[in-house]
Amino acid sequence: MKKIYFLSFLGLLLSANSFAQKVAFEEYDLSNGLHVILHQDNSAPLVTTSVMYHVGSKDENLERTGFAHFFEHLLFEGTENIKRGDWFKIVSSNGGTNNANTTQDRTYYYEVFPSNNLKLGLWMESERMLHPVINQIGVDTQNEVVKEEKRMRYDNSPYGQWTPEVFKNLFKKHPYRWTTIGSMSHLDAATLDEFKAFNKKYYVPNNAVLVVAGDFEFSSTKKMVADYFESIPKGADITRKEIKEDPIIKEISATFEDPNIQIPAVFTVYRTPAMTTRDARVLDMISTILSDGKSSRLYKKLVDDKKMAMQIAAFNYSLEDYGAYIVLALPVGKNTLDDLVNEMDEEIVKIQTNLISDKDLQKLRNKFENNFVNSNASVEGIANSLAKYYMLYDDVNLINTEINIYNSITKEEIRDIAKKYLNPNQRLVLDYLPKKANE
């Protein structure tokens, strides 16, 4: 029996090592500015085609929020050569799956097909880029879809308003102060011409990266990419204004009442630097120390030992221009939100004061190694990473080297970065409360 377990473990280890091998890729530009990245993996007969556009909610007009997320939906409506309502039918009937998602910084579309349908995936994404049909029927349909999504995810979901409340209080100038879902009144007020103008500006080849990852042959794939995408007209150059926030020098206090909850929560939130910085990566490690798993400091202290919290979390919400370092807790019994904040602060002060042990540093590095391997464990995940590292980090090879940055982070850096960013006078404290019965 021990031999069987050992062989199973060895198999898993060898599998992990194979996934951790260097991700080979080729990248080049078409004449219209479209960046192309190819990653070949012939181990399974699957191929991912994906396009990431450098447009998110931060690119919206203050009076027209929600456009980028709206387009995530709208660009599935159909094209000049794909009838309205047929997009998902075509994908599923050809053995594929597809999806899309939007953040504050970018929008991502992808399909996963059997490799003999690579041509179909490329054609569909070229159709989305070149021939989208943007008409009033599609706008009205997706308006209702987005409204329902907002009701489900934000308005009627317990704790669904924490993201809007955190970001509107943490940011005063930067467009990160509104959420990707945006304002329904803004979408209602928008004209068809405004939607067309947004598409013309942002969903163009010179604002996008195309990734093909999986089972394909290079020369024929390059020819198909050229055939389907080279003729798409280049868009006008996009200029983005750098918007800087004033430093937070005094604790910000905010309160929100949610009719969908019975147990309050508290959020302590610190504005942090861009995802591309070394500091942001150090903050990722601090999050792991505080709340990743049942052996983490906050979980062990507040949930297991003192039984003061029913839930605890700390994470670095990292974005292209800034980030938000968030620590949250839900109390148990008569413990107050202030009690939880004091306990959370105490653990942060320990990190700011005392170096973590060599053993804890190695444990951190092991966790990040594992996450790194898992993120590249499928061609779908690799396609996403390749697009992200090109679009938001300007360095595709981070898919192979970012783990070296994490592994080079020292105990002293962890202490010093905690001191630099995680202080009471640099944060927002949001008391997230049940709505009073008489209101």
mmCIF file of N, CA and C in Angstrom, residues 118-239:
data_model
loop_
_atom_site.group_PDB
_atom_site.id
_atom_site.type_symbol
_atom_site.label_atom_id
_atom_site.label_comp_id
_atom_site.label_asym_id
_atom_site.label_seq_id
_atom_site.Cartn_x
_atom_site.Cartn_y
_atom_site.Cartn_z
ATOM 1 N N LEU A 118 -9.734 25.355 -35.163
ATOM 2 C CA LEU A 118 -8.979 26.595 -34.956
ATOM 3 C C LEU A 118 -9.419 27.679 -35.938
ATOM 4 N N LYS A 119 -9.611 27.307 -37.181
ATOM 5 C CA LYS A 119 -10.006 28.281 -38.203
ATOM 6 C C LYS A 119 -11.315 28.968 -37.815
ATOM 7 N N LEU A 120 -12.235 28.203 -37.259
ATOM 8 C CA LEU A 120 -13.516 28.762 -36.834
ATOM 9 C C LEU A 120 -13.323 29.780 -35.711
ATOM 10 N N GLY A 121 -12.487 29.436 -34.727
ATOM 11 C CA GLY A 121 -12.237 30.364 -33.626
ATOM 12 C C GLY A 121 -11.629 31.669 -34.095
ATOM 13 N N LEU A 122 -10.664 31.587 -35.008
ATOM 14 C CA LEU A 122 -10.034 32.797 -35.538
ATOM 15 C C LEU A 122 -11.034 33.624 -36.341
ATOM 16 N N TRP A 123 -11.834 32.969 -37.132
ATOM 17 C CA TRP A 123 -12.837 33.685 -37.923
ATOM 18 C C TRP A 123 -13.833 34.413 -37.024
ATOM 19 N N MET A 124 -14.296 33.747 -35.970
ATOM 20 C CA MET A 124 -15.290 34.368 -35.098
ATOM 21 C C MET A 124 -14.713 35.596 -34.387
ATOM 22 N N GLU A 125 -13.469 35.501 -33.910
ATOM 23 C CA GLU A 125 -12.883 36.669 -33.251
ATOM 24 C C GLU A 125 -12.609 37.797 -34.239
ATOM 25 N N SER A 126 -12.252 37.453 -35.468
ATOM 26 C CA SER A 126 -12.068 38.506 -36.478
ATOM 27 C C SER A 126 -13.406 39.155 -36.823
ATOM 28 N N GLU A 127 -14.462 38.363 -36.843
ATOM 29 C CA GLU A 127 -15.799 38.914 -37.069
ATOM 30 C C GLU A 127 -16.193 39.871 -35.944
ATOM 31 N N ARG A 128 -15.891 39.495 -34.719
ATOM 32 C CA ARG A 128 -16.224 40.353 -33.574
ATOM 33 C C ARG A 128 -15.486 41.700 -33.680
ATOM 34 N N MET A 129 -14.248 41.644 -34.168
ATOM 35 C CA MET A 129 -13.439 42.860 -34.269
ATOM 36 C C MET A 129 -13.817 43.716 -35.475
ATOM 37 N N LEU A 130 -14.133 43.069 -36.605
ATOM 38 C CA LEU A 130 -14.345 43.794 -37.857
ATOM 39 C C LEU A 130 -15.799 44.108 -38.155
ATOM 40 N N HIS A 131 -16.700 43.174 -37.847
ATOM 41 C CA HIS A 131 -18.081 43.314 -38.317
ATOM 42 C C HIS A 131 -19.130 43.242 -37.206
ATOM 43 N N PRO A 132 -18.924 43.792 -36.036
ATOM 44 C CA PRO A 132 -19.981 43.680 -35.027
ATOM 45 C C PRO A 132 -21.222 44.458 -35.454
ATOM 46 N N VAL A 133 -22.366 43.877 -35.189
ATOM 47 C CA VAL A 133 -23.623 44.588 -35.449
ATOM 48 C C VAL A 133 -24.060 45.254 -34.149
ATOM 49 N N ILE A 134 -24.030 46.565 -34.141
ATOM 50 C CA ILE A 134 -24.443 47.331 -32.964
ATOM 51 C C ILE A 134 -25.690 48.106 -33.340
ATOM 52 N N ASN A 135 -26.823 47.568 -32.938
ATOM 53 C CA ASN A 135 -28.103 48.210 -33.265
ATOM 54 C C ASN A 135 -28.965 48.317 -32.007
ATOM 55 N N GLN A 136 -30.104 48.967 -32.149
ATOM 56 C CA GLN A 136 -30.930 49.244 -30.983
ATOM 57 C C GLN A 136 -31.515 47.980 -30.372
ATOM 58 N N ILE A 137 -31.800 46.990 -31.207
ATOM 59 C CA ILE A 137 -32.341 45.727 -30.681
ATOM 60 C C ILE A 137 -31.336 45.082 -29.726
ATOM 61 N N GLY A 138 -30.079 45.006 -30.165
ATOM 62 C CA GLY A 138 -29.044 44.416 -29.324
ATOM 63 C C GLY A 138 -28.806 45.222 -28.060
ATOM 64 N N VAL A 139 -28.776 46.531 -28.182
ATOM 65 C CA VAL A 139 -28.563 47.397 -27.017
ATOM 66 C C VAL A 139 -29.690 47.204 -26.007
ATOM 67 N N ASP A 140 -30.924 47.203 -26.477
ATOM 68 C CA ASP A 140 -32.065 47.051 -25.564
ATOM 69 C C ASP A 140 -32.051 45.675 -24.893
ATOM 70 N N THR A 141 -31.702 44.644 -25.649
ATOM 71 C CA THR A 141 -31.655 43.291 -25.092
ATOM 72 C C THR A 141 -30.602 43.185 -23.999
ATOM 73 N N GLN A 142 -29.394 43.649 -24.302
ATOM 74 C CA GLN A 142 -28.307 43.527 -23.339
ATOM 75 C C GLN A 142 -28.475 44.478 -22.154
ATOM 76 N N ASN A 143 -29.204 45.563 -22.363
ATOM 77 C CA ASN A 143 -29.511 46.457 -21.244
ATOM 78 C C ASN A 143 -30.278 45.709 -20.161
ATOM 79 N N GLU A 144 -31.233 44.914 -20.577
ATOM 80 C CA GLU A 144 -32.007 44.129 -19.609
ATOM 81 C C GLU A 144 -31.160 43.033 -18.978
ATOM 82 N N VAL A 145 -30.263 42.424 -19.764
ATOM 83 C CA VAL A 145 -29.377 41.388 -19.234
ATOM 84 C C VAL A 145 -28.466 41.966 -18.149
ATOM 85 N N VAL A 146 -27.886 43.135 -18.425
ATOM 86 C CA VAL A 146 -26.977 43.763 -17.466
ATOM 87 C C VAL A 146 -27.730 44.199 -16.213
ATOM 88 N N LYS A 147 -28.933 44.705 -16.377
ATOM 89 C CA LYS A 147 -29.728 45.096 -15.208
ATOM 90 C C LYS A 147 -30.016 43.898 -14.309
ATOM 91 N N GLU A 148 -30.316 42.771 -14.914
ATOM 92 C CA GLU A 148 -30.572 41.567 -14.129
ATOM 93 C C GLU A 148 -29.306 41.105 -13.424
ATOM 94 N N GLU A 149 -28.170 41.207 -14.115
ATOM 95 C CA GLU A 149 -26.895 40.845 -13.491
ATOM 96 C C GLU A 149 -26.617 41.745 -12.291
ATOM 97 N N LYS A 150 -26.879 43.035 -12.441
ATOM 98 C CA LYS A 150 -26.649 43.965 -11.331
ATOM 99 C C LYS A 150 -27.550 43.624 -10.145
ATOM 100 N N ARG A 151 -28.808 43.292 -10.435
ATOM 101 C CA ARG A 151 -29.719 42.926 -9.343
ATOM 102 C C ARG A 151 -29.226 41.680 -8.608
ATOM 103 N N MET A 152 -28.752 40.700 -9.359
ATOM 104 C CA MET A 152 -28.313 39.441 -8.757
ATOM 105 C C MET A 152 -26.997 39.587 -7.998
ATOM 106 N N ARG A 153 -26.024 40.276 -8.600
ATOM 107 C CA ARG A 153 -24.676 40.322 -8.026
ATOM 108 C C ARG A 153 -24.492 41.431 -6.997
ATOM 109 N N TYR A 154 -25.219 42.508 -7.142
ATOM 110 C CA TYR A 154 -25.006 43.667 -6.281
ATOM 111 C C TYR A 154 -26.217 43.981 -5.409
ATOM 112 N N ASP A 155 -27.360 44.275 -6.037
ATOM 113 C CA ASP A 155 -28.499 44.814 -5.297
ATOM 114 C C ASP A 155 -29.126 43.817 -4.339
ATOM 115 N N ASN A 156 -29.251 42.558 -4.757
ATOM 116 C CA ASN A 156 -29.966 41.567 -3.960
ATOM 117 C C ASN A 156 -29.074 40.497 -3.343
ATOM 118 N N SER A 157 -27.770 40.660 -3.462
ATOM 119 C CA SER A 157 -26.832 39.673 -2.932
ATOM 120 C C SER A 157 -26.291 40.132 -1.581
ATOM 121 N N PRO A 158 -26.251 39.254 -0.584
ATOM 122 C CA PRO A 158 -25.657 39.642 0.706
ATOM 123 C C PRO A 158 -24.226 40.139 0.529
ATOM 124 N N TYR A 159 -23.932 41.277 1.107
ATOM 125 C CA TYR A 159 -22.624 41.937 1.026
ATOM 126 C C TYR A 159 -22.274 42.332 -0.416
ATOM 127 N N GLY A 160 -23.266 42.400 -1.283
ATOM 128 C CA GLY A 160 -23.034 42.683 -2.696
ATOM 129 C C GLY A 160 -22.549 44.092 -2.978
ATOM 130 N N GLN A 161 -22.711 45.004 -2.029
ATOM 131 C CA GLN A 161 -22.326 46.399 -2.263
ATOM 132 C C GLN A 161 -20.952 46.754 -1.702
ATOM 133 N N TRP A 162 -20.219 45.770 -1.211
ATOM 134 C CA TRP A 162 -18.956 46.133 -0.577
ATOM 135 C C TRP A 162 -17.960 46.710 -1.577
ATOM 136 N N THR A 163 -17.912 46.150 -2.796
ATOM 137 C CA THR A 163 -16.953 46.667 -3.781
ATOM 138 C C THR A 163 -17.250 48.103 -4.172
ATOM 139 N N PRO A 164 -18.496 48.453 -4.556
ATOM 140 C CA PRO A 164 -18.770 49.850 -4.871
ATOM 141 C C PRO A 164 -18.467 50.791 -3.711
ATOM 142 N N GLU A 165 -18.798 50.365 -2.490
ATOM 143 C CA GLU A 165 -18.585 51.241 -1.335
ATOM 144 C C GLU A 165 -17.101 51.425 -1.031
ATOM 145 N N VAL A 166 -16.326 50.365 -1.150
ATOM 146 C CA VAL A 166 -14.883 50.477 -0.906
ATOM 147 C C VAL A 166 -14.233 51.405 -1.916
ATOM 148 N N PHE A 167 -14.502 51.181 -3.198
ATOM 149 C CA PHE A 167 -13.768 51.920 -4.223
ATOM 150 C C PHE A 167 -14.213 53.377 -4.340
ATOM 151 N N LYS A 168 -15.465 53.667 -4.078
ATOM 152 C CA LYS A 168 -15.878 55.074 -4.158
ATOM 153 C C LYS A 168 -15.314 55.898 -3.008
ATOM 154 N N ASN A 169 -14.984 55.232 -1.902
ATOM 155 C CA ASN A 169 -14.372 55.932 -0.767
ATOM 156 C C ASN A 169 -12.846 55.969 -0.855
ATOM 157 N N LEU A 170 -12.254 54.965 -1.501
ATOM 158 C CA LEU A 170 -10.803 54.881 -1.564
ATOM 159 C C LEU A 170 -10.221 55.766 -2.664
ATOM 160 N N PHE A 171 -10.995 55.954 -3.735
ATOM 161 C CA PHE A 171 -10.540 56.762 -4.870
ATOM 162 C C PHE A 171 -11.445 57.967 -5.059
ATOM 163 N N LYS A 172 -10.840 59.122 -5.204
ATOM 164 C CA LYS A 172 -11.602 60.366 -5.353
ATOM 165 C C LYS A 172 -11.459 60.968 -6.744
ATOM 166 N N LYS A 173 -10.352 60.692 -7.431
ATOM 167 C CA LYS A 173 -10.090 61.251 -8.752
ATOM 168 C C LYS A 173 -10.078 60.186 -9.851
ATOM 169 N N HIS A 174 -9.474 59.049 -9.554
ATOM 170 C CA HIS A 174 -9.261 58.003 -10.557
ATOM 171 C C HIS A 174 -10.573 57.288 -10.867
ATOM 172 N N PRO A 175 -10.756 56.866 -12.142
ATOM 173 C CA PRO A 175 -11.989 56.140 -12.493
ATOM 174 C C PRO A 175 -12.167 54.796 -11.815
ATOM 175 N N TYR A 176 -11.181 54.312 -11.076
ATOM 176 C CA TYR A 176 -11.398 53.125 -10.258
ATOM 177 C C TYR A 176 -12.486 53.375 -9.205
ATOM 178 N N ARG A 177 -12.913 54.608 -9.050
ATOM 179 C CA ARG A 177 -13.914 54.907 -8.021
ATOM 180 C C ARG A 177 -15.303 54.377 -8.379
ATOM 181 N N TRP A 178 -15.511 53.966 -9.636
ATOM 182 C CA TRP A 178 -16.769 53.275 -9.950
ATOM 183 C C TRP A 178 -16.480 51.840 -10.382
ATOM 184 N N THR A 179 -17.510 51.006 -10.306
ATOM 185 C CA THR A 179 -17.351 49.577 -10.585
ATOM 186 C C THR A 179 -17.575 49.276 -12.054
ATOM 187 N N THR A 180 -17.169 48.081 -12.472
ATOM 188 C CA THR A 180 -17.330 47.708 -13.879
ATOM 189 C C THR A 180 -18.796 47.622 -14.290
ATOM 190 N N ILE A 181 -19.677 47.277 -13.365
ATOM 191 C CA ILE A 181 -21.106 47.181 -13.725
ATOM 192 C C ILE A 181 -21.671 48.539 -14.078
ATOM 193 N N GLY A 182 -21.112 49.597 -13.489
ATOM 194 C CA GLY A 182 -21.507 50.954 -13.839
ATOM 195 C C GLY A 182 -22.891 51.329 -13.359
ATOM 196 N N SER A 183 -23.382 52.408 -13.940
ATOM 197 C CA SER A 183 -24.692 52.956 -13.570
ATOM 198 C C SER A 183 -25.730 52.584 -14.609
ATOM 199 N N MET A 184 -26.860 52.042 -14.160
ATOM 200 C CA MET A 184 -27.929 51.682 -15.081
ATOM 201 C C MET A 184 -28.547 52.924 -15.714
ATOM 202 N N SER A 185 -28.593 54.017 -14.985
ATOM 203 C CA SER A 185 -29.150 55.249 -15.559
ATOM 204 C C SER A 185 -28.256 55.775 -16.676
ATOM 205 N N HIS A 186 -26.955 55.566 -16.554
ATOM 206 C CA HIS A 186 -26.047 55.976 -17.624
ATOM 207 C C HIS A 186 -26.285 55.143 -18.880
ATOM 208 N N LEU A 187 -26.467 53.833 -18.710
ATOM 209 C CA LEU A 187 -26.724 52.973 -19.858
ATOM 210 C C LEU A 187 -28.075 53.302 -20.495
ATOM 211 N N ASP A 188 -29.066 53.607 -19.670
ATOM 212 C CA ASP A 188 -30.385 53.987 -20.194
ATOM 213 C C ASP A 188 -30.318 55.259 -21.016
ATOM 214 N N ALA A 189 -29.479 56.202 -20.570
ATOM 215 C CA ALA A 189 -29.408 57.513 -21.228
ATOM 216 C C ALA A 189 -28.546 57.508 -22.481
ATOM 217 N N ALA A 190 -27.715 56.477 -22.647
ATOM 218 C CA ALA A 190 -26.771 56.455 -23.766
ATOM 219 C C ALA A 190 -27.493 56.258 -25.096
ATOM 220 N N THR A 191 -27.001 56.932 -26.111
ATOM 221 C CA THR A 191 -27.568 56.791 -27.454
ATOM 222 C C THR A 191 -26.828 55.698 -28.215
ATOM 223 N N LEU A 192 -27.442 55.244 -29.296
ATOM 224 C CA LEU A 192 -26.812 54.229 -30.142
ATOM 225 C C LEU A 192 -25.493 54.752 -30.711
ATOM 226 N N ASP A 193 -25.460 56.018 -31.057
ATOM 227 C CA ASP A 193 -24.225 56.606 -31.591
ATOM 228 C C ASP A 193 -23.094 56.584 -30.555
ATOM 229 N N GLU A 194 -23.433 56.749 -29.288
ATOM 230 C CA GLU A 194 -22.412 56.705 -28.240
ATOM 231 C C GLU A 194 -21.824 55.303 -28.118
ATOM 232 N N PHE A 195 -22.671 54.287 -28.221
ATOM 233 C CA PHE A 195 -22.169 52.917 -28.186
ATOM 234 C C PHE A 195 -21.276 52.632 -29.394
ATOM 235 N N LYS A 196 -21.687 53.096 -30.562
ATOM 236 C CA LYS A 196 -20.888 52.875 -31.767
ATOM 237 C C LYS A 196 -19.538 53.578 -31.660
ATOM 238 N N ALA A 197 -19.529 54.775 -31.093
ATOM 239 C CA ALA A 197 -18.282 55.529 -30.948
ATOM 240 C C ALA A 197 -17.323 54.824 -29.990
ATOM 241 N N PHE A 198 -17.867 54.251 -28.908
ATOM 242 C CA PHE A 198 -17.036 53.520 -27.945
ATOM 243 C C PHE A 198 -16.406 52.309 -28.612
ATOM 244 N N ASN A 199 -17.190 51.603 -29.422
ATOM 245 C CA ASN A 199 -16.664 50.449 -30.141
ATOM 246 C C ASN A 199 -15.577 50.864 -31.118
ATOM 247 N N LYS A 200 -15.821 51.915 -31.860
ATOM 248 C CA LYS A 200 -14.865 52.369 -32.867
ATOM 249 C C LYS A 200 -13.538 52.789 -32.235
ATOM 250 N N LYS A 201 -13.597 53.330 -31.031
ATOM 251 C CA LYS A 201 -12.399 53.823 -30.366
ATOM 252 C C LYS A 201 -11.552 52.697 -29.776
ATOM 253 N N TYR A 202 -12.198 51.736 -29.114
ATOM 254 C CA TYR A 202 -11.438 50.788 -28.288
ATOM 255 C C TYR A 202 -11.314 49.378 -28.845
ATOM 256 N N TYR A 203 -12.278 48.901 -29.650
ATOM 257 C CA TYR A 203 -12.265 47.499 -30.079
ATOM 258 C C TYR A 203 -11.640 47.403 -31.467
ATOM 259 N N VAL A 204 -10.367 47.784 -31.494
ATOM 260 C CA VAL A 204 -9.609 47.889 -32.738
ATOM 261 C C VAL A 204 -8.312 47.087 -32.585
ATOM 262 N N PRO A 205 -7.706 46.684 -33.695
ATOM 263 C CA PRO A 205 -6.545 45.789 -33.608
ATOM 264 C C PRO A 205 -5.359 46.375 -32.844
ATOM 265 N N ASN A 206 -5.136 47.684 -32.986
ATOM 266 C CA ASN A 206 -3.985 48.290 -32.304
ATOM 267 C C ASN A 206 -4.224 48.517 -30.819
ATOM 268 N N ASN A 207 -5.383 48.080 -30.319
ATOM 269 C CA ASN A 207 -5.664 48.129 -28.882
ATOM 270 C C ASN A 207 -5.952 46.728 -28.357
ATOM 271 N N ALA A 208 -5.378 45.720 -29.029
ATOM 272 C CA ALA A 208 -5.725 44.332 -28.698
ATOM 273 C C ALA A 208 -4.517 43.414 -28.858
ATOM 274 N N VAL A 209 -4.635 42.251 -28.219
ATOM 275 C CA VAL A 209 -3.681 41.173 -28.415
ATOM 276 C C VAL A 209 -4.463 39.896 -28.696
ATOM 277 N N LEU A 210 -4.043 39.180 -29.732
ATOM 278 C CA LEU A 210 -4.621 37.888 -30.101
ATOM 279 C C LEU A 210 -3.681 36.791 -29.645
ATOM 280 N N VAL A 211 -4.217 35.811 -28.915
ATOM 281 C CA VAL A 211 -3.414 34.671 -28.467
ATOM 282 C C VAL A 211 -4.007 33.387 -29.037
ATOM 283 N N VAL A 212 -3.149 32.557 -29.602
ATOM 284 C CA VAL A 212 -3.529 31.194 -29.995
ATOM 285 C C VAL A 212 -2.648 30.247 -29.193
ATOM 286 N N ALA A 213 -3.282 29.373 -28.412
ATOM 287 C CA ALA A 213 -2.529 28.460 -27.557
ATOM 288 C C ALA A 213 -3.103 27.054 -27.684
ATOM 289 N N GLY A 214 -2.219 26.088 -27.913
ATOM 290 C CA GLY A 214 -2.678 24.706 -27.967
ATOM 291 C C GLY A 214 -2.124 23.954 -29.158
ATOM 292 N N ASP A 215 -2.951 23.075 -29.677
ATOM 293 C CA ASP A 215 -2.548 22.125 -30.710
ATOM 294 C C ASP A 215 -2.754 22.743 -32.093
ATOM 295 N N PHE A 216 -1.689 23.247 -32.688
ATOM 296 C CA PHE A 216 -1.771 23.842 -34.019
ATOM 297 C C PHE A 216 -0.411 23.728 -34.701
ATOM 298 N N GLU A 217 -0.399 24.069 -35.983
ATOM 299 C CA GLU A 217 0.834 24.082 -36.768
ATOM 300 C C GLU A 217 1.151 25.539 -37.092
ATOM 301 N N PHE A 218 2.403 25.951 -36.900
ATOM 302 C CA PHE A 218 2.769 27.365 -36.944
ATOM 303 C C PHE A 218 2.475 28.027 -38.286
ATOM 304 N N SER A 219 2.973 27.465 -39.379
ATOM 305 C CA SER A 219 2.886 28.172 -40.658
ATOM 306 C C SER A 219 1.447 28.360 -41.110
ATOM 307 N N SER A 220 0.632 27.326 -40.973
ATOM 308 C CA SER A 220 -0.769 27.457 -41.404
ATOM 309 C C SER A 220 -1.540 28.403 -40.480
ATOM 310 N N THR A 221 -1.189 28.413 -39.190
ATOM 311 C CA THR A 221 -1.864 29.305 -38.250
ATOM 312 C C THR A 221 -1.507 30.761 -38.538
ATOM 313 N N LYS A 222 -0.239 31.020 -38.816
ATOM 314 C CA LYS A 222 0.155 32.392 -39.159
ATOM 315 C C LYS A 222 -0.561 32.872 -40.415
ATOM 316 N N LYS A 223 -0.743 31.996 -41.362
ATOM 317 C CA LYS A 223 -1.451 32.370 -42.590
ATOM 318 C C LYS A 223 -2.915 32.699 -42.278
ATOM 319 N N MET A 224 -3.552 31.867 -41.436
ATOM 320 C CA MET A 224 -4.949 32.145 -41.080
ATOM 321 C C MET A 224 -5.073 33.454 -40.309
ATOM 322 N N VAL A 225 -4.148 33.695 -39.401
ATOM 323 C CA VAL A 225 -4.167 34.956 -38.648
ATOM 324 C C VAL A 225 -4.076 36.132 -39.606
ATOM 325 N N ALA A 226 -3.161 36.046 -40.562
ATOM 326 C CA ALA A 226 -3.020 37.130 -41.542
ATOM 327 C C ALA A 226 -4.276 37.261 -42.397
ATOM 328 N N ASP A 227 -4.825 36.145 -42.836
ATOM 329 C CA ASP A 227 -6.014 36.183 -43.696
ATOM 330 C C ASP A 227 -7.205 36.835 -42.993
ATOM 331 N N TYR A 228 -7.385 36.521 -41.721
ATOM 332 C CA TYR A 228 -8.577 36.997 -41.024
ATOM 333 C C TYR A 228 -8.401 38.362 -40.350
ATOM 334 N N PHE A 229 -7.179 38.712 -39.968
ATOM 335 C CA PHE A 229 -7.012 39.919 -39.153
ATOM 336 C C PHE A 229 -6.239 41.056 -39.827
ATOM 337 N N GLU A 230 -5.381 40.736 -40.802
ATOM 338 C CA GLU A 230 -4.510 41.770 -41.374
ATOM 339 C C GLU A 230 -5.302 42.898 -42.031
ATOM 340 N N SER A 231 -6.432 42.578 -42.620
ATOM 341 C CA SER A 231 -7.201 43.583 -43.371
ATOM 342 C C SER A 231 -8.078 44.460 -42.476
ATOM 343 N N ILE A 232 -8.166 44.142 -41.185
ATOM 344 C CA ILE A 232 -8.997 44.960 -40.282
ATOM 345 C C ILE A 232 -8.332 46.320 -40.104
ATOM 346 N N PRO A 233 -9.043 47.405 -40.353
ATOM 347 C CA PRO A 233 -8.416 48.733 -40.289
ATOM 348 C C PRO A 233 -7.910 49.071 -38.892
ATOM 349 N N LYS A 234 -6.766 49.706 -38.866
ATOM 350 C CA LYS A 234 -6.206 50.203 -37.611
ATOM 351 C C LYS A 234 -7.067 51.332 -37.080
ATOM 352 N N GLY A 235 -7.227 51.381 -35.774
ATOM 353 C CA GLY A 235 -7.984 52.470 -35.168
ATOM 354 C C GLY A 235 -7.091 53.669 -34.878
ATOM 355 N N ALA A 236 -7.713 54.743 -34.480
ATOM 356 C CA ALA A 236 -6.951 55.924 -34.081
ATOM 357 C C ALA A 236 -6.145 55.610 -32.821
ATOM 358 N N ASP A 237 -4.992 56.252 -32.695
ATOM 359 C CA ASP A 237 -4.182 56.046 -31.498
ATOM 360 C C ASP A 237 -4.958 56.465 -30.250
ATOM 361 N N ILE A 238 -4.818 55.674 -29.200
ATOM 362 C CA ILE A 238 -5.520 55.947 -27.940
ATOM 363 C C ILE A 238 -4.533 56.551 -26.952
ATOM 364 N N THR A 239 -4.868 57.704 -26.442
ATOM 365 C CA THR A 239 -4.029 58.329 -25.410
ATOM 366 C C THR A 239 -4.781 58.300 -24.089
#
